[in-house]
Amino acid sequence: MTTLTIKRPDDWHLHLRDGDMLKGILPETARHFDRAIIMPNLIPPVVTAKDAAEYRDRIMAAKPDNSDFKPLMTLYLTEQTEIKDLRAAHEIGLITAVKLYPAGATTNSASGVSDFRNVRRQLETMAQIGLPLCVHGEVTDPDIDIFDREAVFIDRILDPIRRELPELKIVMEHITTKQGADYAAAHANTGATITTHHLVINRNHILVGGIKPHYYCLPVAKREEHRLALRKAATSGDPTFFLGTDSAPHIDDLKEHACGCAGCFTATNTMSILAEVFEQDDALDTLEAFASLNGPAFYGLPVNEGTMTLTKGDPVAYPEKITTGAGPVTVFDPQMPLHWRVS
Ligand code: DOR
Ligand code: ZN
Protein backbone atom coordinates (compact mmCIF):
# COMPACT_ATOMS: atom_id res chain seq x y z
CA MET A 1 0.00 0.00 0.00
CA THR A 2 1.44 3.41 -0.89
CA THR A 3 -1.47 5.73 -0.24
CA LEU A 4 -3.96 5.71 2.57
CA THR A 5 -7.04 7.92 2.80
CA ILE A 6 -8.80 8.25 6.11
CA LYS A 7 -11.42 10.56 7.59
CA ARG A 8 -9.78 13.70 8.99
CA PRO A 9 -8.38 12.90 12.42
CA ASP A 10 -8.98 14.58 15.79
CA ASP A 11 -6.72 14.90 18.80
CA TRP A 12 -8.60 13.93 21.97
CA HIS A 13 -5.96 15.33 24.35
CA LEU A 14 -3.94 18.43 23.53
CA HIS A 15 -2.09 21.22 25.34
CA LEU A 16 -2.23 24.51 23.45
CA ARG A 17 -1.02 26.85 26.24
CA ASP A 18 -1.63 30.56 25.79
CA GLY A 19 -0.13 33.81 24.44
CA ASP A 20 2.97 33.54 22.24
CA MET A 21 3.27 29.78 22.74
CA LEU A 22 -0.34 29.27 21.61
CA LYS A 23 0.24 31.37 18.50
CA GLY A 24 3.43 29.52 17.68
CA ILE A 25 2.22 25.95 18.07
CA LEU A 26 -1.48 26.04 17.12
CA PRO A 27 -0.71 25.84 13.35
CA GLU A 28 1.10 22.53 14.01
CA THR A 29 -2.15 20.93 15.17
CA ALA A 30 -4.54 22.85 12.93
CA ARG A 31 -2.66 21.62 9.83
CA HIS A 32 -3.74 18.00 10.33
CA PHE A 33 -6.51 17.84 12.92
CA ASP A 34 -10.10 19.10 12.67
CA ARG A 35 -10.80 19.12 16.40
CA ALA A 36 -8.96 18.69 19.66
CA ILE A 37 -9.86 18.39 23.31
CA ILE A 38 -8.05 21.31 24.88
CA MET A 39 -6.45 20.75 28.26
CA PRO A 40 -7.29 23.37 30.90
CA ASN A 41 -4.01 23.35 32.88
CA LEU A 42 -3.06 26.95 32.24
CA ILE A 43 -1.74 29.20 34.99
CA PRO A 44 -4.25 30.01 36.42
CA PRO A 45 -6.29 26.99 35.28
CA VAL A 46 -9.52 27.10 33.26
CA VAL A 47 -11.98 26.42 36.07
CA THR A 48 -15.17 28.30 35.20
CA ALA A 49 -17.38 28.57 32.12
CA LYS A 50 -16.22 32.17 31.80
CA ASP A 51 -12.57 31.06 31.78
CA ALA A 52 -13.34 28.45 29.11
CA ALA A 53 -15.22 30.93 26.91
CA GLU A 54 -12.38 33.43 27.11
CA TYR A 55 -9.74 30.78 26.42
CA ARG A 56 -11.73 29.50 23.44
CA ASP A 57 -11.83 33.06 22.07
CA ARG A 58 -8.05 33.37 22.42
CA ILE A 59 -7.58 30.07 20.58
CA MET A 60 -9.93 31.15 17.79
CA ALA A 61 -8.05 34.44 17.48
CA ALA A 62 -4.69 32.60 17.24
CA LYS A 63 -5.94 30.18 14.56
CA PRO A 64 -4.42 30.40 11.06
CA ASP A 65 -6.86 32.23 8.72
CA ASN A 66 -7.49 29.31 6.39
CA SER A 67 -8.15 26.81 9.17
CA ASP A 68 -11.45 25.25 10.28
CA PHE A 69 -9.90 23.85 13.44
CA LYS A 70 -12.40 23.55 16.30
CA PRO A 71 -11.20 23.56 19.90
CA LEU A 72 -13.30 21.37 22.20
CA MET A 73 -13.05 23.00 25.58
CA THR A 74 -12.72 21.42 29.02
CA LEU A 75 -13.03 22.64 32.58
CA TYR A 76 -10.44 21.88 35.20
CA LEU A 77 -12.23 20.10 38.06
CA THR A 78 -11.56 21.46 41.54
CA GLU A 79 -13.15 20.69 44.87
CA GLN A 80 -14.87 24.08 44.52
CA THR A 81 -16.31 23.57 41.01
CA GLU A 82 -19.89 24.84 41.04
CA ILE A 83 -22.55 22.47 39.75
CA LYS A 84 -24.55 25.34 38.27
CA ASP A 85 -21.57 26.55 36.26
CA LEU A 86 -20.79 23.02 35.07
CA ARG A 87 -24.36 22.46 33.92
CA ALA A 88 -24.57 25.83 32.18
CA ALA A 89 -21.27 25.29 30.33
CA HIS A 90 -22.51 21.90 29.14
CA GLU A 91 -25.98 23.10 28.17
CA ILE A 92 -24.70 25.84 25.88
CA GLY A 93 -22.23 23.45 24.28
CA LEU A 94 -19.23 25.40 25.55
CA ILE A 95 -17.47 22.38 27.05
CA THR A 96 -17.05 18.82 25.82
CA ALA A 97 -15.51 17.31 28.96
CA VAL A 98 -14.17 17.97 32.43
CA LYS A 99 -10.58 17.20 33.37
CA LEU A 100 -9.60 15.63 36.66
CA TYR A 101 -6.04 16.13 37.83
CA PRO A 102 -5.06 14.63 41.16
CA ALA A 103 -3.46 17.58 43.00
CA GLY A 104 0.26 17.66 42.28
CA ALA A 105 0.26 14.87 39.68
CA THR A 106 1.73 16.88 36.80
CA THR A 107 2.36 20.28 35.21
CA ASN A 108 0.11 22.97 36.73
CA SER A 109 -2.00 20.55 38.74
CA ALA A 110 -1.76 22.29 42.11
CA SER A 111 -5.49 23.18 42.01
CA GLY A 112 -6.49 19.60 41.32
CA VAL A 113 -8.42 17.23 43.52
CA SER A 114 -6.94 16.10 46.84
CA ASP A 115 -9.91 14.24 48.26
CA PHE A 116 -12.11 12.51 45.72
CA ARG A 117 -15.10 12.49 48.10
CA ASN A 118 -15.20 16.26 47.66
CA VAL A 119 -16.06 16.04 43.96
CA ARG A 120 -18.71 13.37 44.28
CA ARG A 121 -21.61 15.78 43.59
CA GLN A 122 -19.89 17.15 40.51
CA LEU A 123 -19.27 13.64 39.17
CA GLU A 124 -22.88 12.61 39.86
CA THR A 125 -24.09 15.62 37.91
CA MET A 126 -21.80 14.77 35.02
CA ALA A 127 -23.07 11.19 34.95
CA GLN A 128 -26.66 12.53 34.84
CA ILE A 129 -26.10 15.00 32.02
CA GLY A 130 -23.73 12.80 29.99
CA LEU A 131 -20.65 15.02 30.36
CA PRO A 132 -17.45 12.94 30.10
CA LEU A 133 -14.66 13.00 32.69
CA CYS A 134 -11.09 12.96 31.40
CA VAL A 135 -8.79 11.54 34.05
CA HIS A 136 -5.08 11.97 34.61
CA GLY A 137 -4.69 8.57 36.25
CA GLU A 138 -1.74 8.71 38.59
CA VAL A 139 -1.63 8.70 42.37
CA THR A 140 0.60 11.31 43.95
CA ASP A 141 1.42 9.45 47.17
CA PRO A 142 5.19 9.94 47.62
CA ASP A 143 5.48 6.33 48.82
CA ILE A 144 4.38 5.00 45.45
CA ASP A 145 7.10 4.51 42.88
CA ILE A 146 6.61 6.78 39.86
CA PHE A 147 6.48 3.75 37.53
CA ASP A 148 3.59 2.25 39.56
CA ARG A 149 1.46 5.36 39.92
CA GLU A 150 -0.94 4.56 37.09
CA ALA A 151 -1.63 0.98 38.17
CA VAL A 152 -2.16 2.06 41.79
CA PHE A 153 -4.50 4.87 40.68
CA ILE A 154 -6.68 2.35 38.87
CA ASP A 155 -7.09 0.23 41.99
CA ARG A 156 -7.39 2.96 44.60
CA ILE A 157 -9.22 5.79 42.85
CA LEU A 158 -10.58 4.91 39.44
CA ASP A 159 -12.20 1.59 40.21
CA PRO A 160 -14.19 2.92 43.19
CA ILE A 161 -15.46 5.84 41.03
CA ARG A 162 -16.25 3.42 38.20
CA ARG A 163 -18.29 1.21 40.56
CA GLU A 164 -20.13 4.08 42.22
CA LEU A 165 -21.03 5.84 38.98
CA PRO A 166 -21.25 3.22 36.24
CA GLU A 167 -23.07 5.68 33.95
CA LEU A 168 -20.30 8.29 34.07
CA LYS A 169 -18.32 8.40 30.83
CA ILE A 170 -14.66 8.24 31.76
CA VAL A 171 -11.66 8.68 29.51
CA MET A 172 -8.46 7.27 30.96
CA GLU A 173 -6.06 9.80 29.49
CA HIS A 174 -2.67 8.89 28.02
CA ILE A 175 -2.54 5.35 29.36
CA THR A 176 0.98 3.97 29.68
CA THR A 177 0.49 0.47 31.07
CA LYS A 178 -0.96 -2.90 30.21
CA GLN A 179 -3.11 -2.53 33.33
CA GLY A 180 -4.55 0.70 31.91
CA ALA A 181 -5.34 -0.86 28.54
CA ASP A 182 -6.88 -3.96 30.12
CA TYR A 183 -8.99 -1.93 32.55
CA ALA A 184 -10.38 0.35 29.84
CA ALA A 185 -11.18 -2.55 27.51
CA ALA A 186 -12.99 -4.44 30.26
CA HIS A 187 -15.31 -1.66 31.50
CA ALA A 188 -18.37 -0.07 29.94
CA ASN A 189 -18.46 3.71 29.49
CA THR A 190 -14.67 3.72 29.75
CA GLY A 191 -12.42 4.85 26.93
CA ALA A 192 -8.69 5.47 26.84
CA THR A 193 -6.51 7.83 24.88
CA ILE A 194 -3.05 6.74 23.82
CA THR A 195 -0.31 9.19 22.85
CA THR A 196 1.93 8.93 19.83
CA HIS A 197 5.10 8.95 21.90
CA HIS A 198 4.02 6.14 24.24
CA LEU A 199 3.67 3.91 21.16
CA VAL A 200 7.31 4.63 20.30
CA ILE A 201 9.38 4.99 23.47
CA ASN A 202 9.87 2.97 26.61
CA ARG A 203 11.74 4.07 29.72
CA ASN A 204 15.12 3.10 28.25
CA HIS A 205 14.74 5.86 25.70
CA ILE A 206 14.69 8.38 28.54
CA LEU A 207 17.56 7.02 30.57
CA VAL A 208 20.00 4.82 28.66
CA GLY A 209 23.16 6.49 27.39
CA GLY A 210 22.41 9.82 29.10
CA ILE A 211 19.22 11.50 30.22
CA LYS A 212 16.98 12.65 27.33
CA PRO A 213 14.76 15.41 28.65
CA HIS A 214 12.65 15.58 25.49
CA TYR A 215 11.40 12.04 26.17
CA TYR A 216 10.31 12.89 29.70
CA CYS A 217 6.58 13.24 30.10
CA LEU A 218 3.90 12.26 32.61
CA PRO A 219 2.83 9.59 33.00
CA VAL A 220 6.43 8.58 32.39
CA ALA A 221 7.06 5.92 29.72
CA LYS A 222 7.20 2.43 31.24
CA ARG A 223 8.87 -0.90 30.42
CA GLU A 224 8.85 -2.36 26.90
CA GLU A 225 6.09 -4.85 27.75
CA HIS A 226 3.77 -1.91 28.44
CA ARG A 227 4.69 -0.15 25.21
CA LEU A 228 3.85 -3.35 23.35
CA ALA A 229 0.50 -3.59 25.16
CA LEU A 230 -0.29 -0.02 24.08
CA ARG A 231 0.66 -0.83 20.47
CA LYS A 232 -1.66 -3.81 20.58
CA ALA A 233 -4.51 -1.74 22.00
CA ALA A 234 -4.07 1.18 19.56
CA THR A 235 -3.83 -1.02 16.48
CA SER A 236 -6.61 -3.42 17.56
CA GLY A 237 -9.46 -1.34 16.14
CA ASP A 238 -11.21 -1.72 19.53
CA PRO A 239 -13.42 1.39 19.91
CA THR A 240 -12.19 1.76 23.50
CA PHE A 241 -8.93 3.28 22.26
CA PHE A 242 -8.36 6.55 20.43
CA LEU A 243 -5.68 9.09 19.75
CA GLY A 244 -4.92 11.77 22.31
CA THR A 245 -1.44 13.04 21.54
CA ASP A 246 -0.92 14.89 24.84
CA SER A 247 1.34 17.06 22.70
CA ALA A 248 2.66 19.35 25.44
CA PRO A 249 5.07 22.08 24.41
CA HIS A 250 7.65 23.54 26.77
CA ILE A 251 10.44 25.82 25.57
CA ASP A 252 13.81 24.10 25.33
CA ASP A 253 15.25 26.04 28.26
CA LEU A 254 12.65 24.49 30.55
CA LYS A 255 13.06 20.96 29.17
CA GLU A 256 16.87 21.01 29.20
CA HIS A 257 16.97 22.09 32.81
CA ALA A 258 18.07 20.77 36.22
CA CYS A 259 14.36 20.25 36.97
CA GLY A 260 13.00 19.70 33.47
CA CYS A 261 9.30 20.02 32.60
CA ALA A 262 7.25 16.99 31.58
CA GLY A 263 5.87 16.86 28.06
CA CYS A 264 6.61 15.62 24.54
CA PHE A 265 5.73 17.84 21.60
CA THR A 266 4.32 15.64 18.83
CA ALA A 267 1.76 17.82 17.06
CA THR A 268 4.01 18.35 14.04
CA ASN A 269 4.80 14.76 13.07
CA THR A 270 2.14 12.67 14.80
CA MET A 271 0.31 11.44 11.70
CA SER A 272 3.54 10.35 9.97
CA ILE A 273 4.68 8.54 13.10
CA LEU A 274 1.34 6.80 13.56
CA ALA A 275 1.27 5.61 9.96
CA GLU A 276 4.79 4.20 10.40
CA VAL A 277 3.85 2.48 13.67
CA PHE A 278 0.61 1.02 12.31
CA GLU A 279 2.41 -0.20 9.18
CA GLN A 280 5.13 -1.85 11.28
CA ASP A 281 2.36 -3.72 13.10
CA ASP A 282 0.62 -4.62 9.85
CA ALA A 283 -2.39 -2.58 10.94
CA LEU A 284 -2.72 0.33 8.51
CA ASP A 285 -6.36 -0.70 8.12
CA THR A 286 -7.11 0.31 11.74
CA LEU A 287 -5.36 3.70 11.71
CA GLU A 288 -8.59 5.43 10.73
CA ALA A 289 -10.47 3.87 13.65
CA PHE A 290 -7.80 4.99 16.11
CA ALA A 291 -7.25 8.51 14.79
CA SER A 292 -10.60 9.46 13.29
CA LEU A 293 -13.53 7.20 14.26
CA ASN A 294 -13.30 5.84 17.81
CA GLY A 295 -12.93 9.23 19.51
CA PRO A 296 -16.06 10.81 18.01
CA ALA A 297 -17.99 7.60 18.72
CA PHE A 298 -17.04 7.72 22.40
CA TYR A 299 -17.88 11.41 22.73
CA GLY A 300 -21.10 11.06 20.73
CA LEU A 301 -19.92 13.50 18.07
CA PRO A 302 -20.07 13.21 14.27
CA VAL A 303 -17.07 11.93 12.37
CA ASN A 304 -15.31 14.68 10.39
CA GLU A 305 -16.51 15.06 6.83
CA GLY A 306 -13.17 15.71 5.17
CA THR A 307 -10.43 13.19 4.49
CA MET A 308 -6.67 13.04 4.87
CA THR A 309 -4.41 11.20 2.46
CA LEU A 310 -1.07 9.79 3.52
CA THR A 311 1.43 8.81 0.85
CA LYS A 312 4.42 6.51 1.29
CA GLY A 313 7.75 7.48 -0.21
CA ASP A 314 11.22 8.73 0.71
CA PRO A 315 11.58 9.65 4.39
CA VAL A 316 9.86 12.92 5.31
CA ALA A 317 11.95 15.60 7.02
CA TYR A 318 10.28 17.47 9.87
CA PRO A 319 11.79 20.51 11.56
CA GLU A 320 13.86 19.72 14.64
CA LYS A 321 12.30 22.68 16.44
CA ILE A 322 9.31 24.98 16.10
CA THR A 323 10.11 28.63 16.64
CA THR A 324 7.59 30.41 18.81
CA GLY A 325 7.47 33.87 20.33
CA ALA A 326 7.97 32.17 23.70
CA GLY A 327 11.12 30.33 22.54
CA PRO A 328 12.06 27.20 20.58
CA VAL A 329 10.13 23.96 21.11
CA THR A 330 11.80 20.66 20.18
CA VAL A 331 9.71 18.33 18.03
CA PHE A 332 9.55 14.71 19.25
CA ASP A 333 12.24 12.59 17.57
CA PRO A 334 10.86 9.09 16.92
CA GLN A 335 14.37 7.81 16.10
CA MET A 336 13.19 6.11 12.92
CA PRO A 337 12.69 7.24 9.34
CA LEU A 338 9.12 8.35 8.60
CA HIS A 339 7.98 7.29 5.15
CA TRP A 340 4.36 8.47 5.30
CA ARG A 341 3.72 12.06 4.32
CA VAL A 342 0.43 13.88 4.77
CA SER A 343 -0.51 15.18 1.30
O1 DOR B 1 3.88 15.26 30.15
C1 DOR B 1 2.92 15.93 30.47
N1 DOR B 1 2.85 17.25 30.17
N2 DOR B 1 1.94 15.36 31.15
C2 DOR B 1 0.92 16.06 31.66
O2 DOR B 1 0.07 15.47 32.28
C3 DOR B 1 0.88 17.53 31.53
C4 DOR B 1 1.64 17.98 30.36
C5 DOR B 1 1.90 19.46 30.36
O3 DOR B 1 0.97 20.23 30.59
O4 DOR B 1 3.04 19.86 30.12
ZN1 ZN C 1 -1.86 16.20 29.03
Coordinates of C-alpha atoms and ligand atoms in Angstrom, one line a residue, residues 13 15 17 39 41 99 101 105-108 136 138 174 197 216-219 246 248-250 261-264, ligand 1:
H13 CA -6.0 15.3 24.3
H15 CA -2.1 21.2 25.3
R17 CA -1.0 26.8 26.2
M39 CA -6.5 20.8 28.3
N41 CA -4.0 23.3 32.9
K99 CA -10.6 17.2 33.4
Y101 CA -6.0 16.1 37.8
A105 CA 0.3 14.9 39.7
T106 CA 1.7 16.9 36.8
T107 CA 2.4 20.3 35.2
N108 CA 0.1 23.0 36.7
H136 CA -5.1 12.0 34.6
E138 CA -1.7 8.7 38.6
H174 CA -2.7 8.9 28.0
H197 CA 5.1 8.9 21.9
Y216 CA 10.3 12.9 29.7
C217 CA 6.6 13.2 30.1
L218 CA 3.9 12.3 32.6
P219 CA 2.8 9.6 33.0
D246 CA -0.9 14.9 24.8
A248 CA 2.7 19.3 25.4
P249 CA 5.1 22.1 24.4
H250 CA 7.6 23.5 26.8
C261 CA 9.3 20.0 32.6
A262 CA 7.2 17.0 31.6
G263 CA 5.9 16.9 28.1
C264 CA 6.6 15.6 24.5
Ligands
DOR1 O1 3.9 15.3 30.2 C1 2.9 15.9 30.5 N1 2.8 17.2 30.2 N2 1.9 15.4 31.1 C2 0.9 16.1 31.7 O2 0.1 15.5 32.3 C3 0.9 17.5 31.5 C4 1.6 18.0 30.4 C5 1.9 19.5 30.4 O3 1.0 20.2 30.6 O4 3.0 19.9 30.1

